[in-house]
Amino acid sequence: MAGSAWGRYFRVMTFGESHGPALGAVIDGCPPGLSLDQALLQQDLDRRRPGQSGVTTPRSEPDRVEVLSGLFEGKTTGTPIAMVIYNQDADPAAYDHLREVFRPGHGDLAYFLKYGTRDHRGGGRASGRETAARVAAGAVARAFLAEHGVRVIAGTIQVGSVVARSRDWDEVERNVMRAPESEAAELMEALVNELKEEGDSAGGVIEVLARGVPAGLGEPVFGKLDADLAGALMSIGAVKGVEIGDGFETASRRGSENADPIFSDGEGKVRTRFNRAGGILAGISTGEDIIARIAVKPTSSIGLEQQTIDRQGRSAPLEIRGRHDPCLCPRIVPVAEAMVLIVLADHLLAQRAKTGIPGPAGSLPPPPLEK
Amino acid sequence: MAGSAWGRYFRVMTFGESHGPALGAVIDGCPPGLSLDQALLQQDLDRRRPGQSGVTTPRSEPDRVEVLSGLFEGKTTGTPIAMVIYNQDADPAAYDHLREVFRPGHGDLAYFLKYGTRDHRGGGRASGRETAARVAAGAVARAFLAEHGVRVIAGTIQVGSVVARSRDWDEVERNVMRAPESEAAELMEALVNELKEEGDSAGGVIEVLARGVPAGLGEPVFGKLDADLAGALMSIGAVKGVEIGDGFETASRRGSENADPIFSDGEGKVRTRFNRAGGILAGISTGEDIIARIAVKPTSSIGLEQQTIDRQGRSAPLEIRGRHDPCLCPRIVPVAEAMVLIVLADHLLAQRAKTGIPGPAGSLPPPPLEK
Amino acid sequence: MAGSAWGRYFRVMTFGESHGPALGAVIDGCPPGLSLDQALLQQDLDRRRPGQSGVTTPRSEPDRVEVLSGLFEGKTTGTPIAMVIYNQDADPAAYDHLREVFRPGHGDLAYFLKYGTRDHRGGGRASGRETAARVAAGAVARAFLAEHGVRVIAGTIQVGSVVARSRDWDEVERNVMRAPESEAAELMEALVNELKEEGDSAGGVIEVLARGVPAGLGEPVFGKLDADLAGALMSIGAVKGVEIGDGFETASRRGSENADPIFSDGEGKVRTRFNRAGGILAGISTGEDIIARIAVKPTSSIGLEQQTIDRQGRSAPLEIRGRHDPCLCPRIVPVAEAMVLIVLADHLLAQRAKTGIPGPAGSLPPPPLEK
Amino acid sequence: MAGSAWGRYFRVMTFGESHGPALGAVIDGCPPGLSLDQALLQQDLDRRRPGQSGVTTPRSEPDRVEVLSGLFEGKTTGTPIAMVIYNQDADPAAYDHLREVFRPGHGDLAYFLKYGTRDHRGGGRASGRETAARVAAGAVARAFLAEHGVRVIAGTIQVGSVVARSRDWDEVERNVMRAPESEAAELMEALVNELKEEGDSAGGVIEVLARGVPAGLGEPVFGKLDADLAGALMSIGAVKGVEIGDGFETASRRGSENADPIFSDGEGKVRTRFNRAGGILAGISTGEDIIARIAVKPTSSIGLEQQTIDRQGRSAPLEIRGRHDPCLCPRIVPVAEAMVLIVLADHLLAQRAKTGIPGPAGSLPPPPLEK
């Protein structure tokens, strides 16, 4: 309960620091009998891995995941699945110049104030490196959800002022920005490279899509599906905002503009015309696509000089050396997917606990034929 | 764990439906020895209460809160504080015309699919009425946090296209919109009344400010303070987006634009120049004002005709009668405060568990005098 | 998480003090669509109610339970079920002589030390009266489990030196001691009356039987079914020991004496010959009867003089007046049932979350016919 | 929440199977700044390690613990402490003869029914080997509690019919039985060797003592300190009963026999004359020694023939080969300590969260001098 675990039914606890021996995740509650292909786990980790392209940090980590428990003859046993990723290219010496100063925009100062102690080596637990453990856990959730027809994918839809105008989700893995539109991807990449050259960095927006989610997931009041998604996504470092469906746009609409008629598609499936709600009404999935967007701030580690203070409280100018991503979006994409996968797996089990069915307990007849 | 509880240390469980006998909250984990003035609890409930003004629903509920346990001679005992609010003006008959149809934009359909059963009377548990229980719990958290110098206040900063340009928090309780700017409040009210006249409704944005929060609250990774705030705020009905600090604006910034120098104020307090992060870095409070904003969609219950279906799957036009708020913002303001209060109380106890201190365990010397 | 809630899936939070306004329980996670007859709830409460016979306290409480939420047209909705029991015959004045002294064997001193404050009126939250809320929650669990063929019953099998030699569970409600043997019941009652006469009290042992529990309930390691049963039963006031199956007797056995052959009953059901394990192996139910026993200490409130101290630390002789049970067993019987019911409901949902089935996921073929 | 985690504040999640790659534990919530000597962790693990003497299994495991996170320059950082123990002498082939049969008294059958799948290699997660992870976590709790003056020690007080008559806790580590009396230890060892020779095994009783526990730990109702101790101790494999203080003996006492006067020791410390309650009243520690006892069944794996069935449901005689402890007590001693340590650490943090003090919030004056 102390902050490093997520989920009630599909429970994920992670551990590990950026420059310690290893990172990892333990999943308690994964159903038994699930086929788990370690190559598929690795595939997700490879997408988050540093050093993939010019727009990511050059730190070189194979991020090889080892499954230590919960798997027998290729299938989950129902007991905790522990996964560990040993750090290989940790370079704590590169952080020696940070031992005495606090980097602006980072957790350095907040962690020091919180704990009265400090692991200055690359952010310790606050480093983006902790997300490797999330991705490992998310990959297990992905395997579980795939069996129930659920697919989750994310993409970079904005970097700086460049905004993707369309969504071709198959495009995402074809460009280094992980944008769902090739043209926008090129402009984004050019912008990031330009900023990188200047010692600067770029923010952006990521959209996550969950397709095939059965209606009925989510709990009333505090355990709403969108509440859990918002918490899970906001828990990713550098994320400063979350919206579901039409999000902040709805604030300037009137009710009649935001209305979304319900209709039956003629085959017993109930639909909403515009899916303005992003697949969630009153905190419960409707069966429509779930859509969430997150705001990612520009990387705080920049080469340009910033003002800060040191541990004696003295002001200290700082130029951050070391290896950093000029734009975090491409690598946060798989992390955002992982968090959505974990949340959905958790809620699918919650619904199954309550009703025995991992989906809707109620159903509607198809509309009567009309003459 | 099934969705109606929030918090790990200051744990709040709520219950109750819009048209059932009563609503309530039980708080487990509130520290002993806290003076709890029932008049103060009532004051918060009165701010959320229906029927306060022309821009709120005319349903008339005194929302009288009774404390059933955990209080002895005016002080908390450390055992669960149960609070109950009996419904007085429930009018289930007013909902008879909704027994067979699903209101668009509401939880009607999602609840039916989830549970296979339906309480059609005013939304049941999905009704905004459940927030009375949140406000009661938040008022207890407010009393606790006041002892630690923490103050939380919220206000409506946007309705439709009307945006408040300044923040005068003392103004909030002086206008019916609960806006922190009197001029904007008037424009907002006019807009809401106009829409109400037309049988329509308005969305908006609420800003929440937490002042005096000690540095060091929040946990790494999943238990980040902003993650919990995002989840807690998104769990309020009609909220479709949450942002912290500069939120979505940071997405279009470059790193050097978003930089926020750290300095010492000369009295041992460490500050950031612009508080772009909204008081939270790496998920942990910095001691700066915590700032969150939420997008509130326009009320889905409108008098204008909408298309929907009934329980036989047949299409059915619908004009919603009954008593509804033409704009939800003024009444969500105290609910948003309540959620932030509950989250902060929870994290303050978490930090005290870990370190014995309800605030920072680390500190910095004041900067040396310079000549 | 602060001590007043039990269960992960079928989650029960209770509140209330002996001489405050009311007691109650909120259940979060009860499946929807369950028929809940309030008369059945009341029936369980009546069994725990004070004033039933000469061997119970004369305090007169109707213990009328009101359901405030989660029920619609006689069925559970899936949302929290809140139940409240108002105190009627609270007589705080009767405790005035205890305001300054700490009763030995009671929670008076421990509560004062823990919280630095004291509700002296009849034990406050530490009073046995809190168990009314447990029984209310247990009655809901009983209704749920009955749908799955599970039946839980308990009885007093020992009082002082009187030990029941046989188990006729239908006998339990026919005698005031709630013993499963009429002869023993008479001897127990005589003993209790004798001790009551002398201003003294009696301890005893209660056995709980759960029949029809499907195999497969319980989780490995910490979430073992017997671990949860032990915790749940030990949480009842006055209980000082818990054992499962043959319990402490196994300590003096050798392995071959404790062996329990597995066989197939010829109809596909796997059995163990002697059920020495009390229906639980490695923390998981086997399908055999679950059997637990608890040691109940003699009532600490006795009329005979005891030595204690007052709030000034001065020694103070004490004769406890007021209304007390000379033997707690008959009234703990329904409480023990309630705790076992709550634990089983929780584990049944846990198993359903994991596998979709509220029982065994594996099965064995019937043994092949032998010639 | 799926069974492999314990604790709310000092939260321990374990993973791993007997014959998988590794076992481990992750602790979330350990306070920062705690000095953690890995040699001390190893010392506890060495006490649980197999192959220590003639009365333990000959499986040879160094049980070398590696700390993967949460430690920096010898101190805890406040973030999760992950510890891993790689299996070295796993010999899955030795279990090939068990692939098709279910060992009586073991979890084989229950696990198969629960999950519909089976890891037959030495019990998988149900093996006693999982307790290595508990001991690692307990050692961290021990370091934390030592800073607060709390000491926990356990010993074997009964094996078969041999009962220790005295308690010399310094004696425990001087004999292979871990008994607190040297004479009894010799008799126990002789008995165990005799049974081992016959292919049989022995049960026993372990007593755990916690000294220096401050008054005020434990929560009302469900979170009682004794409830948590009972659950934690019963969660250890082979444990079939738990009692606190005078336990089952109190069942045959009358109230006046069980009375335990409260007095002030003249220096402000409140005491009870006989500590019949084992240091816990109404679920809350009193400051007296906490005393718990557990019943350990004889090892189910014996060389003598037992009757069972195979996966086709056919009856199958079985002689269990492989490496087993003829009496589990000596190796459960450190595990029982670990569980008590984890529970106490959890409650100490809980109390600190509530009151800011890891102990009593109330106090009594010393008694006035009497003339």
Short mmCIF file of N, CA and C in Angstrom, two decimals, chain C residues 1-3 8 107 111 113-115 125 195 198 200-201 203-204 216 218-224 226-227 231 234-235 240-244 250-251 253-256 261-262 277 282 284 298 307-308 311-314 339 351 360-362 364-365 367-368, chain D residues 1-3 8 107 111 113-115 125 195 198 200-201 203-204 216 218-224 226-227 231 234-235 240-244 250-251 253-256 261-262 277 282 284 298 307-308 311-314 351 360-362 364-365 367-368:
data_model
loop_
_atom_site.label_atom_id
_atom_site.label_comp_id
_atom_site.label_asym_id
_atom_site.label_seq_id
_atom_site.Cartn_x
_atom_site.Cartn_y
_atom_site.Cartn_z
N MET C 1 -8.23 0.62 5.58
CA MET C 1 -7.13 -0.24 5.97
C MET C 1 -6.78 -0.07 7.42
N ALA C 2 -7.59 0.72 8.14
CA ALA C 2 -7.19 1.07 9.50
C ALA C 2 -7.85 0.15 10.51
N GLY C 3 -8.27 -1.01 10.12
CA GLY C 3 -8.65 -1.99 11.10
C GLY C 3 -10.13 -2.31 11.18
N ARG C 8 -11.31 -8.71 0.81
CA ARG C 8 -10.75 -8.02 -0.35
C ARG C 8 -11.80 -7.88 -1.44
N GLY C 107 -10.49 -3.84 27.32
CA GLY C 107 -9.67 -2.96 26.49
C GLY C 107 -9.48 -1.57 27.07
N TYR C 111 -6.91 0.81 25.14
CA TYR C 111 -7.47 1.88 24.32
C TYR C 111 -6.97 3.24 24.80
N LEU C 113 -4.21 3.90 26.37
CA LEU C 113 -2.80 4.06 26.01
C LEU C 113 -2.67 4.33 24.51
N LYS C 114 -3.43 3.60 23.72
CA LYS C 114 -3.33 3.73 22.26
C LYS C 114 -3.69 5.13 21.78
N TYR C 115 -4.86 5.59 22.24
CA TYR C 115 -5.41 6.82 21.66
C TYR C 115 -5.19 8.05 22.51
N ARG C 125 -15.88 1.02 21.31
CA ARG C 125 -15.69 0.18 20.13
C ARG C 125 -15.21 -1.22 20.52
N LEU C 195 -22.14 -20.32 38.43
CA LEU C 195 -21.08 -19.31 38.45
C LEU C 195 -21.67 -17.90 38.50
N GLU C 198 -22.52 -16.91 41.84
CA GLU C 198 -21.34 -16.56 42.64
C GLU C 198 -20.69 -15.26 42.17
N ASP C 200 -19.43 -14.95 39.27
CA ASP C 200 -18.28 -15.39 38.47
C ASP C 200 -18.73 -15.66 37.03
N SER C 201 -17.85 -16.15 36.20
CA SER C 201 -18.18 -16.38 34.79
C SER C 201 -17.44 -17.61 34.27
N GLY C 203 -15.57 -19.76 30.79
CA GLY C 203 -15.03 -19.79 29.43
C GLY C 203 -15.57 -20.99 28.68
N GLY C 204 -15.15 -21.14 27.43
CA GLY C 204 -15.62 -22.28 26.66
C GLY C 204 -14.97 -22.39 25.30
N GLY C 216 -10.97 -25.60 -3.80
CA GLY C 216 -10.28 -24.58 -4.58
C GLY C 216 -10.32 -23.19 -3.99
N GLY C 218 -9.23 -20.29 -1.38
CA GLY C 218 -8.01 -20.00 -0.62
C GLY C 218 -6.89 -19.67 -1.58
N GLU C 219 -5.97 -18.87 -1.10
CA GLU C 219 -4.86 -18.44 -1.95
C GLU C 219 -3.55 -18.94 -1.34
N PRO C 220 -2.54 -19.11 -2.13
CA PRO C 220 -1.27 -19.58 -1.57
C PRO C 220 -0.67 -18.58 -0.57
N VAL C 221 0.20 -19.07 0.23
CA VAL C 221 1.10 -18.29 1.10
C VAL C 221 0.33 -17.46 2.13
N PHE C 222 0.17 -16.15 1.96
CA PHE C 222 -0.44 -15.35 3.04
C PHE C 222 -1.97 -15.40 3.00
N GLY C 223 -2.53 -15.61 1.83
CA GLY C 223 -3.98 -15.55 1.70
C GLY C 223 -4.64 -16.92 1.86
N LYS C 224 -4.00 -17.79 2.60
CA LYS C 224 -4.56 -19.12 2.81
C LYS C 224 -5.93 -19.01 3.45
N ASP C 226 -7.21 -20.94 5.69
CA ASP C 226 -7.14 -21.12 7.15
C ASP C 226 -6.50 -19.90 7.82
N ALA C 227 -5.59 -19.23 7.12
CA ALA C 227 -5.00 -18.01 7.70
C ALA C 227 -6.09 -16.95 7.85
N GLY C 231 -7.46 -15.39 11.38
CA GLY C 231 -7.47 -13.95 11.65
C GLY C 231 -8.88 -13.46 11.95
N MET C 234 -10.05 -14.87 15.36
CA MET C 234 -9.31 -14.28 16.49
C MET C 234 -9.70 -12.81 16.67
N SER C 235 -10.26 -12.20 15.65
CA SER C 235 -10.65 -10.79 15.77
C SER C 235 -11.91 -10.61 16.62
N LYS C 240 -9.17 -16.42 22.34
CA LYS C 240 -7.72 -16.49 22.63
C LYS C 240 -7.00 -17.59 21.87
N GLY C 241 -7.75 -18.37 21.08
CA GLY C 241 -7.09 -19.42 20.32
C GLY C 241 -7.97 -19.88 19.19
N VAL C 242 -7.34 -20.35 18.12
CA VAL C 242 -8.06 -20.86 16.95
C VAL C 242 -7.35 -22.11 16.48
N GLU C 243 -8.11 -23.12 16.13
CA GLU C 243 -7.48 -24.27 15.49
C GLU C 243 -8.36 -24.78 14.35
N ILE C 244 -7.70 -25.40 13.39
CA ILE C 244 -8.36 -25.90 12.19
C ILE C 244 -8.21 -27.41 12.18
N THR C 250 -2.62 -32.41 16.65
CA THR C 250 -1.64 -32.95 15.69
C THR C 250 -0.20 -32.78 16.18
N ALA C 251 -0.01 -31.83 17.10
CA ALA C 251 1.35 -31.55 17.59
C ALA C 251 1.96 -32.75 18.28
N ARG C 253 1.18 -35.91 17.55
CA ARG C 253 1.11 -37.10 16.71
C ARG C 253 2.39 -37.30 15.92
N ARG C 254 2.56 -38.56 15.47
CA ARG C 254 3.61 -38.81 14.47
C ARG C 254 2.95 -38.77 13.08
N GLY C 255 3.75 -38.64 12.06
CA GLY C 255 3.23 -38.50 10.70
C GLY C 255 2.30 -39.62 10.30
N SER C 256 2.65 -40.84 10.66
CA SER C 256 1.82 -41.97 10.24
C SER C 256 0.47 -41.97 10.96
N PRO C 261 -5.55 -40.81 4.12
CA PRO C 261 -5.55 -41.28 2.73
C PRO C 261 -6.54 -40.54 1.85
N ILE C 262 -6.17 -40.36 0.63
CA ILE C 262 -7.03 -39.77 -0.40
C ILE C 262 -7.68 -40.90 -1.18
N ALA C 277 -7.45 -32.62 8.37
CA ALA C 277 -7.00 -31.28 8.04
C ALA C 277 -8.13 -30.25 8.16
N ALA C 282 -2.81 -26.98 2.56
CA ALA C 282 -1.97 -25.94 1.95
C ALA C 282 -2.74 -24.63 1.79
N ILE C 284 -5.90 -24.27 1.04
CA ILE C 284 -6.94 -24.30 0.00
C ILE C 284 -7.97 -25.36 0.36
N PRO C 298 -13.29 -16.74 29.84
CA PRO C 298 -14.44 -16.37 30.67
C PRO C 298 -14.61 -14.85 30.67
N GLN C 307 -8.41 -6.26 41.56
CA GLN C 307 -7.51 -5.13 41.78
C GLN C 307 -7.20 -4.45 40.45
N THR C 308 -7.22 -3.13 40.49
CA THR C 308 -6.84 -2.39 39.28
C THR C 308 -6.29 -1.03 39.69
N ARG C 311 -7.06 6.45 36.86
CA ARG C 311 -6.33 7.29 35.91
C ARG C 311 -5.22 8.10 36.54
N GLN C 312 -5.19 8.12 37.89
CA GLN C 312 -4.06 8.77 38.56
C GLN C 312 -2.98 7.74 38.88
N GLY C 313 -3.18 6.53 38.42
CA GLY C 313 -2.17 5.51 38.66
C GLY C 313 -2.28 4.88 40.04
N ARG C 314 -3.30 5.27 40.80
CA ARG C 314 -3.49 4.72 42.15
C ARG C 314 -4.18 3.37 42.09
N MET C 339 -18.26 -14.53 10.88
CA MET C 339 -16.90 -14.32 10.39
C MET C 339 -16.52 -15.38 9.35
N GLN C 351 -11.85 -16.63 -6.08
CA GLN C 351 -11.66 -17.76 -7.00
C GLN C 351 -12.39 -17.49 -8.31
N PRO C 360 -13.81 -25.31 -7.97
CA PRO C 360 -12.61 -25.92 -8.56
C PRO C 360 -12.52 -25.71 -10.07
N ALA C 361 -11.32 -25.39 -10.53
CA ALA C 361 -11.06 -25.27 -11.96
C ALA C 361 -10.59 -26.61 -12.52
N GLY C 362 -10.07 -27.44 -11.65
CA GLY C 362 -9.61 -28.76 -12.08
C GLY C 362 -10.58 -29.83 -11.64
N LEU C 364 -11.18 -34.42 -11.56
CA LEU C 364 -10.61 -35.74 -11.81
C LEU C 364 -11.70 -36.64 -12.37
N PRO C 365 -11.32 -37.55 -13.23
CA PRO C 365 -12.32 -38.51 -13.72
C PRO C 365 -12.69 -39.46 -12.58
N PRO C 367 -12.90 -43.02 -10.89
CA PRO C 367 -11.95 -44.12 -11.10
C PRO C 367 -12.54 -45.12 -12.08
N PRO C 368 -11.70 -45.72 -12.91
CA PRO C 368 -12.19 -46.70 -13.88
C PRO C 368 -12.81 -47.90 -13.14
N MET D 1 -3.51 -8.15 -3.83
CA MET D 1 -4.55 -8.63 -2.93
C MET D 1 -4.85 -10.08 -3.16
N ALA D 2 -4.04 -10.73 -4.04
CA ALA D 2 -4.41 -12.08 -4.43
C ALA D 2 -3.71 -13.12 -3.58
N GLY D 3 -3.27 -12.78 -2.42
CA GLY D 3 -2.81 -13.79 -1.49
C GLY D 3 -1.33 -13.84 -1.21
N ARG D 8 -0.26 -3.78 5.67
CA ARG D 8 -0.88 -2.62 5.06
C ARG D 8 0.12 -1.48 4.92
N GLY D 107 -0.44 -29.98 -0.50
CA GLY D 107 -1.30 -29.14 -1.32
C GLY D 107 -1.52 -29.66 -2.72
N TYR D 111 -4.22 -27.71 -4.91
CA TYR D 111 -3.73 -26.81 -5.96
C TYR D 111 -4.26 -27.24 -7.32
N LEU D 113 -6.98 -28.87 -7.99
CA LEU D 113 -8.41 -28.54 -8.10
C LEU D 113 -8.59 -27.04 -8.28
N LYS D 114 -7.83 -26.27 -7.53
CA LYS D 114 -7.97 -24.81 -7.59
C LYS D 114 -7.66 -24.26 -8.97
N TYR D 115 -6.51 -24.64 -9.49
CA TYR D 115 -6.01 -23.98 -10.69
C TYR D 115 -6.26 -24.78 -11.97
N ARG D 125 4.63 -23.61 -5.22
CA ARG D 125 4.42 -22.48 -4.31
C ARG D 125 3.99 -22.94 -2.92
N LEU D 195 12.07 -41.52 15.03
CA LEU D 195 10.98 -41.51 14.05
C LEU D 195 11.53 -41.48 12.62
N GLU D 198 12.44 -44.75 11.45
CA GLU D 198 11.27 -45.56 11.09
C GLU D 198 10.57 -45.05 9.83
N ASP D 200 9.22 -42.16 9.70
CA ASP D 200 8.06 -41.44 10.21
C ASP D 200 8.48 -39.99 10.55
N SER D 201 7.58 -39.23 11.11
CA SER D 201 7.88 -37.83 11.40
C SER D 201 7.17 -37.39 12.68
N GLY D 203 5.25 -34.08 15.06
CA GLY D 203 4.67 -32.74 15.17
C GLY D 203 5.22 -32.03 16.39
N GLY D 204 4.76 -30.80 16.63
CA GLY D 204 5.27 -30.08 17.80
C GLY D 204 4.58 -28.74 17.99
N GLY D 216 -0.20 0.00 22.77
CA GLY D 216 -0.94 0.81 21.81
C GLY D 216 -0.93 0.29 20.39
N GLY D 218 -2.04 -2.19 17.40
CA GLY D 218 -3.24 -2.98 17.11
C GLY D 218 -4.40 -2.05 16.86
N GLU D 219 -5.33 -2.53 16.06
CA GLU D 219 -6.48 -1.70 15.71
C GLU D 219 -7.75 -2.37 16.23
N PRO D 220 -8.79 -1.62 16.46
CA PRO D 220 -10.02 -2.24 16.93
C PRO D 220 -10.63 -3.20 15.90
N VAL D 221 -11.46 -4.06 16.39
CA VAL D 221 -12.33 -4.90 15.59
C VAL D 221 -11.56 -5.89 14.69
N PHE D 222 -11.45 -5.64 13.38
CA PHE D 222 -10.84 -6.65 12.52
C PHE D 222 -9.31 -6.57 12.52
N GLY D 223 -8.78 -5.40 12.77
CA GLY D 223 -7.33 -5.22 12.68
C GLY D 223 -6.63 -5.43 14.01
N LYS D 224 -7.22 -6.23 14.86
CA LYS D 224 -6.61 -6.49 16.17
C LYS D 224 -5.20 -7.08 15.99
N ASP D 226 -3.80 -9.36 17.76
CA ASP D 226 -3.83 -10.83 17.86
C ASP D 226 -4.48 -11.46 16.63
N ALA D 227 -5.44 -10.76 16.02
CA ALA D 227 -6.05 -11.29 14.79
C ALA D 227 -5.00 -11.36 13.69
N GLY D 231 -3.57 -14.75 11.92
CA GLY D 231 -3.59 -14.95 10.48
C GLY D 231 -2.19 -15.18 9.93
N MET D 234 -0.87 -18.63 11.12
CA MET D 234 -1.60 -19.74 10.51
C MET D 234 -1.25 -19.84 9.02
N SER D 235 -0.74 -18.77 8.44
CA SER D 235 -0.39 -18.81 7.02
C SER D 235 0.88 -19.61 6.75
N LYS D 240 -1.49 -25.70 12.34
CA LYS D 240 -2.91 -26.03 12.43
C LYS D 240 -3.62 -25.35 13.60
N GLY D 241 -2.89 -24.57 14.39
CA GLY D 241 -3.53 -23.88 15.51
C GLY D 241 -2.67 -22.75 16.00
N VAL D 242 -3.33 -21.73 16.54
CA VAL D 242 -2.62 -20.57 17.09
C VAL D 242 -3.30 -20.18 18.39
N GLU D 243 -2.52 -19.86 19.40
CA GLU D 243 -3.14 -19.29 20.59
C GLU D 243 -2.28 -18.16 21.12
N ILE D 244 -2.95 -17.25 21.81
CA ILE D 244 -2.29 -16.06 22.36
C ILE D 244 -2.42 -16.13 23.88
N THR D 250 -7.72 -21.02 28.82
CA THR D 250 -8.70 -20.12 29.43
C THR D 250 -10.13 -20.65 29.27
N ALA D 251 -10.33 -21.53 28.27
CA ALA D 251 -11.67 -22.04 28.01
C ALA D 251 -12.23 -22.81 29.21
N ARG D 253 -11.37 -22.22 32.38
CA ARG D 253 -11.28 -21.42 33.60
C ARG D 253 -12.59 -20.69 33.89
N ARG D 254 -12.73 -20.29 35.15
CA ARG D 254 -13.79 -19.35 35.49
C ARG D 254 -13.19 -17.94 35.51
N GLY D 255 -14.01 -16.94 35.45
CA GLY D 255 -13.54 -15.56 35.37
C GLY D 255 -12.57 -15.18 36.48
N SER D 256 -12.88 -15.63 37.69
CA SER D 256 -12.02 -15.25 38.81
C SER D 256 -10.65 -15.91 38.72
N PRO D 261 -4.89 -8.82 37.74
CA PRO D 261 -4.92 -7.45 38.28
C PRO D 261 -3.98 -6.50 37.55
N ILE D 262 -4.42 -5.26 37.45
CA ILE D 262 -3.59 -4.20 36.88
C ILE D 262 -2.92 -3.45 38.03
N ALA D 277 -3.13 -12.61 29.29
CA ALA D 277 -3.63 -12.22 27.96
C ALA D 277 -2.52 -12.26 26.91
N ALA D 282 -8.11 -6.65 24.09
CA ALA D 282 -9.01 -6.04 23.11
C ALA D 282 -8.29 -5.78 21.78
N ILE D 284 -5.16 -4.92 21.35
CA ILE D 284 -4.15 -3.86 21.41
C ILE D 284 -3.08 -4.23 22.42
N PRO D 298 2.86 -33.06 12.16
CA PRO D 298 4.02 -33.83 11.71
C PRO D 298 4.13 -33.74 10.19
N GLN D 307 -2.01 -44.35 1.28
CA GLN D 307 -2.92 -44.56 0.16
C GLN D 307 -3.31 -43.22 -0.45
N THR D 308 -3.33 -43.18 -1.76
CA THR D 308 -3.77 -41.95 -2.44
C THR D 308 -4.37 -42.31 -3.79
N ARG D 311 -3.91 -39.10 -11.14
CA ARG D 311 -4.70 -38.14 -11.92
C ARG D 311 -5.82 -38.78 -12.72
N GLN D 312 -5.78 -40.11 -12.81
CA GLN D 312 -6.92 -40.77 -13.46
C GLN D 312 -7.96 -41.18 -12.43
N GLY D 313 -7.72 -40.77 -11.19
CA GLY D 313 -8.70 -41.08 -10.16
C GLY D 313 -8.53 -42.49 -9.60
N ARG D 314 -7.50 -43.18 -10.06
CA ARG D 314 -7.25 -44.55 -9.58
C ARG D 314 -6.52 -44.55 -8.26
N GLN D 351 0.34 2.73 13.89
CA GLN D 351 0.15 3.59 15.05
C GLN D 351 0.83 4.94 14.83
N PRO D 360 2.51 4.26 22.62
CA PRO D 360 1.31 4.79 23.28
C PRO D 360 1.16 6.30 23.15
N ALA D 361 -0.06 6.74 22.87
CA ALA D 361 -0.36 8.17 22.85
C ALA D 361 -0.83 8.64 24.22
N GLY D 362 -1.27 7.73 25.03
CA GLY D 362 -1.70 8.08 26.39
C GLY D 362 -0.68 7.60 27.42
N LEU D 364 0.04 7.33 31.98
CA LEU D 364 -0.49 7.50 33.33
C LEU D 364 0.61 8.06 34.22
N PRO D 365 0.23 8.84 35.19
CA PRO D 365 1.23 9.32 36.15
C PRO D 365 1.67 8.15 37.03
N PRO D 367 2.04 6.30 40.49
CA PRO D 367 1.13 6.42 41.63
C PRO D 367 1.71 7.37 42.66
N PRO D 368 0.86 8.14 43.35
CA PRO D 368 1.37 9.07 44.37
C PRO D 368 2.04 8.29 45.49
#
